[in-house]
mmCIF file of N, CA and C in Angstrom:
data_model
loop_
_atom_site.group_PDB
_atom_site.id
_atom_site.type_symbol
_atom_site.label_atom_id
_atom_site.label_comp_id
_atom_site.label_asym_id
_atom_site.label_seq_id
_atom_site.Cartn_x
_atom_site.Cartn_y
_atom_site.Cartn_z
ATOM 1 N N MET A 1 16.900 2.820 2.794
ATOM 2 C CA MET A 1 15.498 3.217 2.766
ATOM 3 C C MET A 1 15.032 3.254 1.321
ATOM 4 N N HIS A 2 13.767 2.996 1.168
ATOM 5 C CA HIS A 2 13.191 2.924 -0.174
ATOM 6 C C HIS A 2 12.135 4.002 -0.378
ATOM 7 N N THR A 3 12.410 5.230 0.051
ATOM 8 C CA THR A 3 11.410 6.288 -0.084
ATOM 9 C C THR A 3 11.019 6.500 -1.536
ATOM 10 N N ALA A 4 11.987 6.462 -2.456
ATOM 11 C CA ALA A 4 11.681 6.679 -3.873
ATOM 12 C C ALA A 4 10.784 5.571 -4.409
ATOM 13 N N THR A 5 11.041 4.334 -4.010
ATOM 14 C CA THR A 5 10.216 3.208 -4.455
ATOM 15 C C THR A 5 8.801 3.334 -3.908
ATOM 16 N N ALA A 6 8.671 3.695 -2.645
ATOM 17 C CA ALA A 6 7.352 3.859 -2.045
ATOM 18 C C ALA A 6 6.594 5.007 -2.712
ATOM 19 N N LEU A 7 7.274 6.113 -2.956
ATOM 20 C CA LEU A 7 6.612 7.236 -3.618
ATOM 21 C C LEU A 7 6.170 6.867 -5.021
ATOM 22 N N ASP A 8 6.980 6.092 -5.725
ATOM 23 C CA ASP A 8 6.604 5.663 -7.069
ATOM 24 C C ASP A 8 5.390 4.735 -7.024
ATOM 25 N N PHE A 9 5.260 3.935 -5.972
ATOM 26 C CA PHE A 9 4.094 3.065 -5.807
ATOM 27 C C PHE A 9 2.822 3.902 -5.654
ATOM 28 N N PHE A 10 2.879 4.921 -4.797
ATOM 29 C CA PHE A 10 1.700 5.737 -4.529
ATOM 30 C C PHE A 10 1.463 6.824 -5.571
ATOM 31 N N LEU A 11 2.532 7.421 -6.059
ATOM 32 C CA LEU A 11 2.425 8.588 -6.947
ATOM 33 C C LEU A 11 3.232 8.373 -8.221
ATOM 34 N N PRO A 12 2.889 7.359 -9.015
ATOM 35 C CA PRO A 12 3.696 7.103 -10.216
ATOM 36 C C PRO A 12 3.683 8.301 -11.171
ATOM 37 N N SER A 13 4.850 8.662 -11.625
ATOM 38 C CA SER A 13 5.033 9.751 -12.600
ATOM 39 C C SER A 13 4.625 11.118 -12.076
ATOM 40 N N ILE A 14 4.498 11.278 -10.764
ATOM 41 C CA ILE A 14 4.172 12.587 -10.191
ATOM 42 C C ILE A 14 5.444 13.150 -9.571
ATOM 43 N N PRO A 15 5.906 14.296 -10.048
ATOM 44 C CA PRO A 15 7.170 14.842 -9.554
ATOM 45 C C PRO A 15 7.093 15.346 -8.114
ATOM 46 N N VAL A 16 8.063 14.896 -7.328
ATOM 47 C CA VAL A 16 8.197 15.330 -5.939
ATOM 48 C C VAL A 16 9.244 16.440 -5.895
ATOM 49 N N ARG A 17 8.912 17.565 -5.279
ATOM 50 C CA ARG A 17 9.840 18.684 -5.173
ATOM 51 C C ARG A 17 10.837 18.465 -4.047
ATOM 52 N N ILE A 18 10.333 18.051 -2.885
ATOM 53 C CA ILE A 18 11.218 17.867 -1.733
ATOM 54 C C ILE A 18 10.601 16.846 -0.776
ATOM 55 N N LEU A 19 11.478 16.132 -0.102
ATOM 56 C CA LEU A 19 11.101 15.152 0.915
ATOM 57 C C LEU A 19 11.818 15.555 2.196
ATOM 58 N N THR A 20 11.054 15.871 3.258
ATOM 59 C CA THR A 20 11.624 16.404 4.480
ATOM 60 C C THR A 20 11.245 15.526 5.672
ATOM 61 N N PRO A 21 12.221 15.111 6.515
ATOM 62 C CA PRO A 21 11.862 14.363 7.722
ATOM 63 C C PRO A 21 10.849 15.157 8.544
ATOM 64 N N LEU A 22 9.889 14.442 9.116
ATOM 65 C CA LEU A 22 8.795 15.085 9.840
ATOM 66 C C LEU A 22 8.635 14.416 11.193
ATOM 67 N N GLY A 23 8.625 15.182 12.236
ATOM 68 C CA GLY A 23 8.406 14.637 13.568
ATOM 69 C C GLY A 23 9.655 14.025 14.158
ATOM 70 N N GLN A 24 9.449 13.354 15.287
ATOM 71 C CA GLN A 24 10.572 12.813 16.028
ATOM 72 C C GLN A 24 10.787 11.330 15.800
ATOM 73 N N GLY A 25 9.868 10.658 15.134
ATOM 74 C CA GLY A 25 10.072 9.261 14.779
ATOM 75 C C GLY A 25 10.245 8.318 15.951
ATOM 76 N N ASN A 26 9.382 8.416 16.960
ATOM 77 C CA ASN A 26 9.481 7.518 18.108
ATOM 78 C C ASN A 26 9.277 6.057 17.719
ATOM 79 N N ILE A 27 8.404 5.800 16.771
ATOM 80 C CA ILE A 27 8.143 4.433 16.318
ATOM 81 C C ILE A 27 8.366 4.319 14.820
ATOM 82 N N ASN A 28 7.707 5.150 14.051
ATOM 83 C CA ASN A 28 7.791 5.089 12.593
ATOM 84 C C ASN A 28 8.699 6.188 12.048
ATOM 85 N N ASP A 29 9.144 6.011 10.814
ATOM 86 C CA ASP A 29 9.886 7.059 10.108
ATOM 87 C C ASP A 29 8.890 7.812 9.247
ATOM 88 N N THR A 30 8.919 9.144 9.326
ATOM 89 C CA THR A 30 7.896 9.955 8.686
ATOM 90 C C THR A 30 8.544 11.112 7.929
ATOM 91 N N TRP A 31 8.022 11.399 6.721
ATOM 92 C CA TRP A 31 8.501 12.491 5.880
ATOM 93 C C TRP A 31 7.322 13.293 5.357
ATOM 94 N N ARG A 32 7.537 14.599 5.231
ATOM 95 C CA ARG A 32 6.585 15.430 4.494
ATOM 96 C C ARG A 32 7.005 15.398 3.036
ATOM 97 N N VAL A 33 6.036 15.190 2.176
ATOM 98 C CA VAL A 33 6.257 15.118 0.734
ATOM 99 C C VAL A 33 5.657 16.376 0.124
ATOM 100 N N ASP A 34 6.497 17.196 -0.505
ATOM 101 C CA ASP A 34 6.016 18.381 -1.218
ATOM 102 C C ASP A 34 6.092 18.086 -2.708
ATOM 103 N N LEU A 35 4.943 18.108 -3.361
ATOM 104 C CA LEU A 35 4.899 17.861 -4.799
ATOM 105 C C LEU A 35 5.169 19.140 -5.570
ATOM 106 N N GLU A 36 5.538 18.987 -6.809
ATOM 107 C CA GLU A 36 5.811 20.153 -7.671
ATOM 108 C C GLU A 36 4.591 21.057 -7.791
ATOM 109 N N ASN A 37 3.369 20.477 -7.717
ATOM 110 C CA ASN A 37 2.154 21.273 -7.866
ATOM 111 C C ASN A 37 1.755 22.006 -6.586
ATOM 112 N N GLY A 38 2.570 21.891 -5.515
ATOM 113 C CA GLY A 38 2.306 22.578 -4.256
ATOM 114 C C GLY A 38 1.569 21.736 -3.231
ATOM 115 N N GLU A 39 1.036 20.603 -3.634
ATOM 116 C CA GLU A 39 0.327 19.729 -2.706
ATOM 117 C C GLU A 39 1.316 19.092 -1.727
ATOM 118 N N LYS A 40 0.851 18.853 -0.495
ATOM 119 C CA LYS A 40 1.688 18.228 0.534
ATOM 120 C C LYS A 40 1.023 16.946 1.014
ATOM 121 N N MET A 41 1.857 15.969 1.328
ATOM 122 C CA MET A 41 1.391 14.688 1.851
ATOM 123 C C MET A 41 2.392 14.218 2.897
ATOM 124 N N VAL A 42 2.066 13.109 3.555
ATOM 125 C CA VAL A 42 2.945 12.518 4.551
ATOM 126 C C VAL A 42 3.221 11.075 4.158
ATOM 127 N N LEU A 43 4.505 10.731 4.064
ATOM 128 C CA LEU A 43 4.929 9.364 3.781
ATOM 129 C C LEU A 43 5.437 8.766 5.076
ATOM 130 N N GLN A 44 4.996 7.549 5.373
ATOM 131 C CA GLN A 44 5.396 6.937 6.637
ATOM 132 C C GLN A 44 5.822 5.491 6.414
ATOM 133 N N ARG A 45 6.950 5.131 7.052
ATOM 134 C CA ARG A 45 7.434 3.750 7.037
ATOM 135 C C ARG A 45 7.224 3.185 8.427
ATOM 136 N N LEU A 46 6.410 2.127 8.511
ATOM 137 C CA LEU A 46 6.108 1.518 9.805
ATOM 138 C C LEU A 46 7.293 0.704 10.299
ATOM 139 N N HIS A 47 7.472 0.704 11.601
ATOM 140 C CA HIS A 47 8.550 -0.045 12.234
ATOM 141 C C HIS A 47 8.205 -1.535 12.188
ATOM 142 N N GLN A 48 9.084 -2.338 11.584
ATOM 143 C CA GLN A 48 8.828 -3.767 11.393
ATOM 144 C C GLN A 48 8.649 -4.531 12.690
ATOM 145 N N GLU A 49 9.441 -4.225 13.696
ATOM 146 C CA GLU A 49 9.373 -4.987 14.942
ATOM 147 C C GLU A 49 8.138 -4.639 15.763
ATOM 148 N N VAL A 50 7.646 -3.438 15.616
ATOM 149 C CA VAL A 50 6.451 -3.025 16.340
ATOM 150 C C VAL A 50 5.200 -3.503 15.604
ATOM 151 N N PHE A 51 5.223 -3.408 14.280
ATOM 152 C CA PHE A 51 4.084 -3.797 13.446
ATOM 153 C C PHE A 51 4.510 -4.925 12.514
ATOM 154 N N ALA A 52 4.689 -6.122 13.087
ATOM 155 C CA ALA A 52 5.190 -7.273 12.326
ATOM 156 C C ALA A 52 4.191 -7.741 11.268
ATOM 157 N N ASP A 53 2.905 -7.543 11.511
ATOM 158 C CA ASP A 53 1.873 -7.932 10.548
ATOM 159 C C ASP A 53 1.085 -6.682 10.175
ATOM 160 N N PRO A 54 1.501 -5.960 9.127
ATOM 161 C CA PRO A 54 0.891 -4.662 8.838
ATOM 162 C C PRO A 54 -0.526 -4.722 8.263
ATOM 163 N N ALA A 55 -0.936 -5.848 7.703
ATOM 164 C CA ALA A 55 -2.267 -5.910 7.087
ATOM 165 C C ALA A 55 -3.388 -5.580 8.082
ATOM 166 N N PRO A 56 -3.436 -6.202 9.270
ATOM 167 C CA PRO A 56 -4.510 -5.827 10.197
ATOM 168 C C PRO A 56 -4.359 -4.409 10.748
ATOM 169 N N VAL A 57 -3.124 -3.938 10.887
ATOM 170 C CA VAL A 57 -2.899 -2.552 11.329
ATOM 171 C C VAL A 57 -3.509 -1.587 10.316
ATOM 172 N N MET A 58 -3.238 -1.832 9.052
ATOM 173 C CA MET A 58 -3.759 -0.951 8.002
ATOM 174 C C MET A 58 -5.277 -1.082 7.874
ATOM 175 N N HIS A 59 -5.797 -2.275 8.058
ATOM 176 C CA HIS A 59 -7.253 -2.462 8.015
ATOM 177 C C HIS A 59 -7.922 -1.620 9.109
ATOM 178 N N ASN A 60 -7.382 -1.697 10.327
ATOM 179 C CA ASN A 60 -7.934 -0.907 11.430
ATOM 180 C C ASN A 60 -7.805 0.582 11.172
ATOM 181 N N MET A 61 -6.648 1.005 10.646
ATOM 182 C CA MET A 61 -6.461 2.423 10.349
ATOM 183 C C MET A 61 -7.482 2.889 9.309
ATOM 184 N N ARG A 62 -7.718 2.082 8.310
ATOM 185 C CA ARG A 62 -8.689 2.412 7.263
ATOM 186 C C ARG A 62 -10.075 2.604 7.881
ATOM 187 N N LEU A 63 -10.492 1.686 8.754
ATOM 188 C CA LEU A 63 -11.806 1.785 9.393
ATOM 189 C C LEU A 63 -11.915 3.052 10.250
ATOM 190 N N VAL A 64 -10.895 3.315 11.066
ATOM 191 C CA VAL A 64 -10.927 4.471 11.966
ATOM 192 C C VAL A 64 -10.892 5.786 11.188
ATOM 193 N N THR A 65 -9.992 5.905 10.229
ATOM 194 C CA THR A 65 -9.884 7.177 9.504
ATOM 195 C C THR A 65 -11.128 7.441 8.651
ATOM 196 N N ASN A 66 -11.715 6.403 8.078
ATOM 197 C CA ASN A 66 -12.961 6.602 7.321
ATOM 198 C C ASN A 66 -14.089 7.056 8.249
ATOM 199 N N HIS A 67 -14.169 6.470 9.417
ATOM 200 C CA HIS A 67 -15.187 6.869 10.395
ATOM 201 C C HIS A 67 -14.976 8.324 10.839
ATOM 202 N N LEU A 68 -13.746 8.674 11.189
ATOM 203 C CA LEU A 68 -13.458 10.045 11.624
ATOM 204 C C LEU A 68 -13.727 11.052 10.517
ATOM 205 N N HIS A 69 -13.471 10.672 9.286
ATOM 206 C CA HIS A 69 -13.735 11.579 8.163
ATOM 207 C C HIS A 69 -15.229 11.896 8.067
ATOM 208 N N ARG A 70 -16.069 10.906 8.328
ATOM 209 C CA ARG A 70 -17.520 11.129 8.276
ATOM 210 C C ARG A 70 -17.995 12.053 9.400
ATOM 211 N N LEU A 71 -17.202 12.166 10.473
ATOM 212 C CA LEU A 71 -17.572 13.005 11.613
ATOM 213 C C LEU A 71 -16.984 14.411 11.551
ATOM 214 N N ARG A 72 -16.360 14.760 10.429
ATOM 215 C CA ARG A 72 -15.681 16.061 10.345
ATOM 216 C C ARG A 72 -16.672 17.204 10.577
ATOM 217 N N PRO A 73 -16.172 18.333 11.044
ATOM 218 C CA PRO A 73 -17.040 19.482 11.318
ATOM 219 C C PRO A 73 -17.687 20.023 10.037
ATOM 220 N N GLN A 74 -18.735 20.783 10.213
ATOM 221 C CA GLN A 74 -19.460 21.362 9.078
ATOM 222 C C GLN A 74 -18.558 22.215 8.185
ATOM 223 N N SER A 75 -17.522 22.788 8.755
ATOM 224 C CA SER A 75 -16.626 23.643 7.977
ATOM 225 C C SER A 75 -15.905 22.854 6.886
ATOM 226 N N GLY A 76 -15.867 21.538 7.052
ATOM 227 C CA GLY A 76 -15.168 20.710 6.078
ATOM 228 C C GLY A 76 -13.676 20.639 6.314
ATOM 229 N N THR A 77 -13.178 21.394 7.285
ATOM 230 C CA THR A 77 -11.752 21.373 7.589
ATOM 231 C C THR A 77 -11.401 20.030 8.226
ATOM 232 N N PRO A 78 -10.443 19.311 7.656
ATOM 233 C CA PRO A 78 -10.108 18.007 8.236
ATOM 234 C C PRO A 78 -9.466 18.154 9.612
ATOM 235 N N VAL A 79 -9.819 17.238 10.504
ATOM 236 C CA VAL A 79 -9.233 17.239 11.836
ATOM 237 C C VAL A 79 -8.374 15.995 12.050
ATOM 238 N N PHE A 80 -8.359 15.110 11.074
ATOM 239 C CA PHE A 80 -7.584 13.885 11.149
ATOM 240 C C PHE A 80 -7.147 13.524 9.746
ATOM 241 N N PHE A 81 -5.989 12.912 9.624
ATOM 242 C CA PHE A 81 -5.489 12.552 8.295
ATOM 243 C C PHE A 81 -6.310 11.425 7.681
ATOM 244 N N ARG A 82 -6.129 11.247 6.374
ATOM 245 C CA ARG A 82 -6.749 10.137 5.637
ATOM 246 C C ARG A 82 -5.661 9.382 4.900
ATOM 247 N N LEU A 83 -5.915 8.115 4.662
ATOM 248 C CA LEU A 83 -5.003 7.303 3.856
ATOM 249 C C LEU A 83 -5.163 7.683 2.395
ATOM 250 N N ILE A 84 -4.055 7.676 1.670
ATOM 251 C CA ILE A 84 -4.076 7.941 0.231
ATOM 252 C C ILE A 84 -3.654 6.657 -0.466
ATOM 253 N N GLY A 85 -4.492 6.191 -1.360
ATOM 254 C CA GLY A 85 -4.174 4.978 -2.101
ATOM 255 C C GLY A 85 -3.444 5.282 -3.393
ATOM 256 N N ASN A 86 -2.838 4.253 -3.959
ATOM 257 C CA ASN A 86 -2.208 4.408 -5.270
ATOM 258 C C ASN A 86 -3.310 4.406 -6.340
ATOM 259 N N PRO A 87 -2.983 4.539 -7.616
ATOM 260 C CA PRO A 87 -4.035 4.579 -8.648
ATOM 261 C C PRO A 87 -4.945 3.346 -8.657
ATOM 262 N N GLN A 88 -4.463 2.219 -8.140
ATOM 263 C CA GLN A 88 -5.279 1.011 -8.080
ATOM 264 C C GLN A 88 -6.057 0.904 -6.763
ATOM 265 N N GLY A 89 -5.912 1.907 -5.877
ATOM 266 C CA GLY A 89 -6.649 1.929 -4.631
ATOM 267 C C GLY A 89 -5.955 1.249 -3.461
ATOM 268 N N GLN A 90 -4.740 0.777 -3.633
ATOM 269 C CA GLN A 90 -4.005 0.134 -2.543
ATOM 270 C C GLN A 90 -3.428 1.202 -1.629
ATOM 271 N N ASP A 91 -3.667 1.067 -0.313
ATOM 272 C CA ASP A 91 -3.244 2.124 0.604
ATOM 273 C C ASP A 91 -2.037 1.761 1.457
ATOM 274 N N TYR A 92 -1.363 0.654 1.128
ATOM 275 C CA TYR A 92 -0.060 0.400 1.741
ATOM 276 C C TYR A 92 0.802 -0.413 0.795
ATOM 277 N N PHE A 93 2.113 -0.306 1.024
ATOM 278 C CA PHE A 93 3.107 -0.911 0.144
ATOM 279 C C PHE A 93 4.138 -1.637 0.991
ATOM 280 N N LEU A 94 4.452 -2.876 0.626
ATOM 281 C CA LEU A 94 5.515 -3.627 1.287
ATOM 282 C C LEU A 94 6.733 -3.631 0.373
ATOM 283 N N ASP A 95 7.853 -3.094 0.879
ATOM 284 C CA ASP A 95 9.058 -3.052 0.051
ATOM 285 C C ASP A 95 9.799 -4.390 0.113
ATOM 286 N N LEU A 96 10.890 -4.496 -0.619
ATOM 287 C CA LEU A 96 11.642 -5.751 -0.699
ATOM 288 C C LEU A 96 12.243 -6.172 0.630
ATOM 289 N N ASP A 97 12.420 -5.226 1.553
ATOM 290 C CA ASP A 97 12.952 -5.541 2.881
ATOM 291 C C ASP A 97 11.843 -5.855 3.888
ATOM 292 N N GLY A 98 10.596 -5.818 3.437
ATOM 293 C CA GLY A 98 9.468 -6.144 4.305
ATOM 294 C C GLY A 98 8.896 -4.981 5.080
ATOM 295 N N PHE A 99 9.375 -3.758 4.827
ATOM 296 C CA PHE A 99 8.820 -2.588 5.502
ATOM 297 C C PHE A 99 7.491 -2.209 4.858
ATOM 298 N N CYS A 100 6.556 -1.787 5.702
ATOM 299 C CA CYS A 100 5.257 -1.315 5.229
ATOM 300 C C CYS A 100 5.295 0.208 5.149
ATOM 301 N N TRP A 101 4.805 0.736 4.029
ATOM 302 C CA TRP A 101 4.755 2.174 3.784
ATOM 303 C C TRP A 101 3.307 2.589 3.588
ATOM 304 N N ARG A 102 2.992 3.807 4.030
ATOM 305 C CA ARG A 102 1.665 4.369 3.772
ATOM 306 C C ARG A 102 1.811 5.852 3.465
ATOM 307 N N LEU A 103 0.843 6.365 2.726
ATOM 308 C CA LEU A 103 0.809 7.779 2.363
ATOM 309 C C LEU A 103 -0.448 8.377 2.971
ATOM 310 N N LEU A 104 -0.291 9.531 3.603
ATOM 311 C CA LEU A 104 -1.386 10.165 4.334
ATOM 312 C C LEU A 104 -1.581 11.594 3.855
ATOM 313 N N THR A 105 -2.784 12.107 4.064
ATOM 314 C CA THR A 105 -3.010 13.516 3.785
ATOM 315 C C THR A 105 -2.227 14.338 4.806
ATOM 316 N N TYR A 106 -1.851 15.527 4.416
ATOM 317 C CA TYR A 106 -1.118 16.449 5.289
ATOM 318 C C TYR A 106 -2.086 17.519 5.756
ATOM 319 N N ILE A 107 -2.110 17.773 7.048
ATOM 320 C CA ILE A 107 -2.971 18.819 7.591
ATOM 321 C C ILE A 107 -2.080 19.976 8.005
ATOM 322 N N ASP A 108 -2.198 21.082 7.285
ATOM 323 C CA ASP A 108 -1.374 22.261 7.528
ATOM 324 C C ASP A 108 -1.702 22.863 8.893
ATOM 325 N N ASN A 109 -0.744 23.547 9.470
ATOM 326 C CA ASN A 109 -0.905 24.230 10.756
ATOM 327 C C ASN A 109 -1.383 23.282 11.852
ATOM 328 N N SER A 110 -0.824 22.085 11.861
ATOM 329 C CA SER A 110 -1.171 21.113 12.898
ATOM 330 C C SER A 110 0.101 20.705 13.635
ATOM 331 N N ARG A 111 -0.070 19.967 14.712
ATOM 332 C CA ARG A 111 1.088 19.496 15.447
ATOM 333 C C ARG A 111 0.782 18.130 16.034
ATOM 334 N N THR A 112 1.826 17.407 16.322
ATOM 335 C CA THR A 112 1.707 16.103 16.960
ATOM 336 C C THR A 112 2.343 16.197 18.334
ATOM 337 N N LEU A 113 1.646 15.737 19.326
ATOM 338 C CA LEU A 113 2.175 15.757 20.689
ATOM 339 C C LEU A 113 2.831 14.418 20.977
ATOM 340 N N THR A 114 4.055 14.447 21.478
ATOM 341 C CA THR A 114 4.750 13.211 21.821
ATOM 342 C C THR A 114 4.509 12.810 23.262
ATOM 343 N N SER A 115 4.074 13.755 24.093
ATOM 344 C CA SER A 115 3.686 13.454 25.470
ATOM 345 C C SER A 115 2.665 14.493 25.915
ATOM 346 N N LEU A 116 1.862 14.105 26.893
ATOM 347 C CA LEU A 116 0.842 15.000 27.424
ATOM 348 C C LEU A 116 1.343 15.651 28.699
ATOM 349 N N GLN A 117 0.999 16.889 28.907
ATOM 350 C CA GLN A 117 1.432 17.622 30.092
ATOM 351 C C GLN A 117 0.430 17.510 31.241
ATOM 352 N N ASN A 118 -0.836 17.234 30.932
ATOM 353 C CA ASN A 118 -1.843 17.082 31.987
ATOM 354 C C ASN A 118 -2.958 16.181 31.503
#
């Protein structure tokens, strides 16, 4: 895995305190990133066989997350994550093995459902 390379792409010269696996990873591999300054983010590696062409996947994600961000409640509390770009504004990274990586905002006190009960 190239978590350090992906983090350096998105957060060059920014110290990471801890990287913790997050969720159950049904499709993608996901980690919570805790920075030294206390900020939290989510690093995700997309599954190559499921997302063989990541460019259109990321384009669609960009459109949807930007739209949802504009619909946020008046309180300003985010209800959906956002993509985080590197200093040049790129919001995904392809490593030498062809895996696509993305960095997302972290929403505290949230949960992800892997199945619905009703």
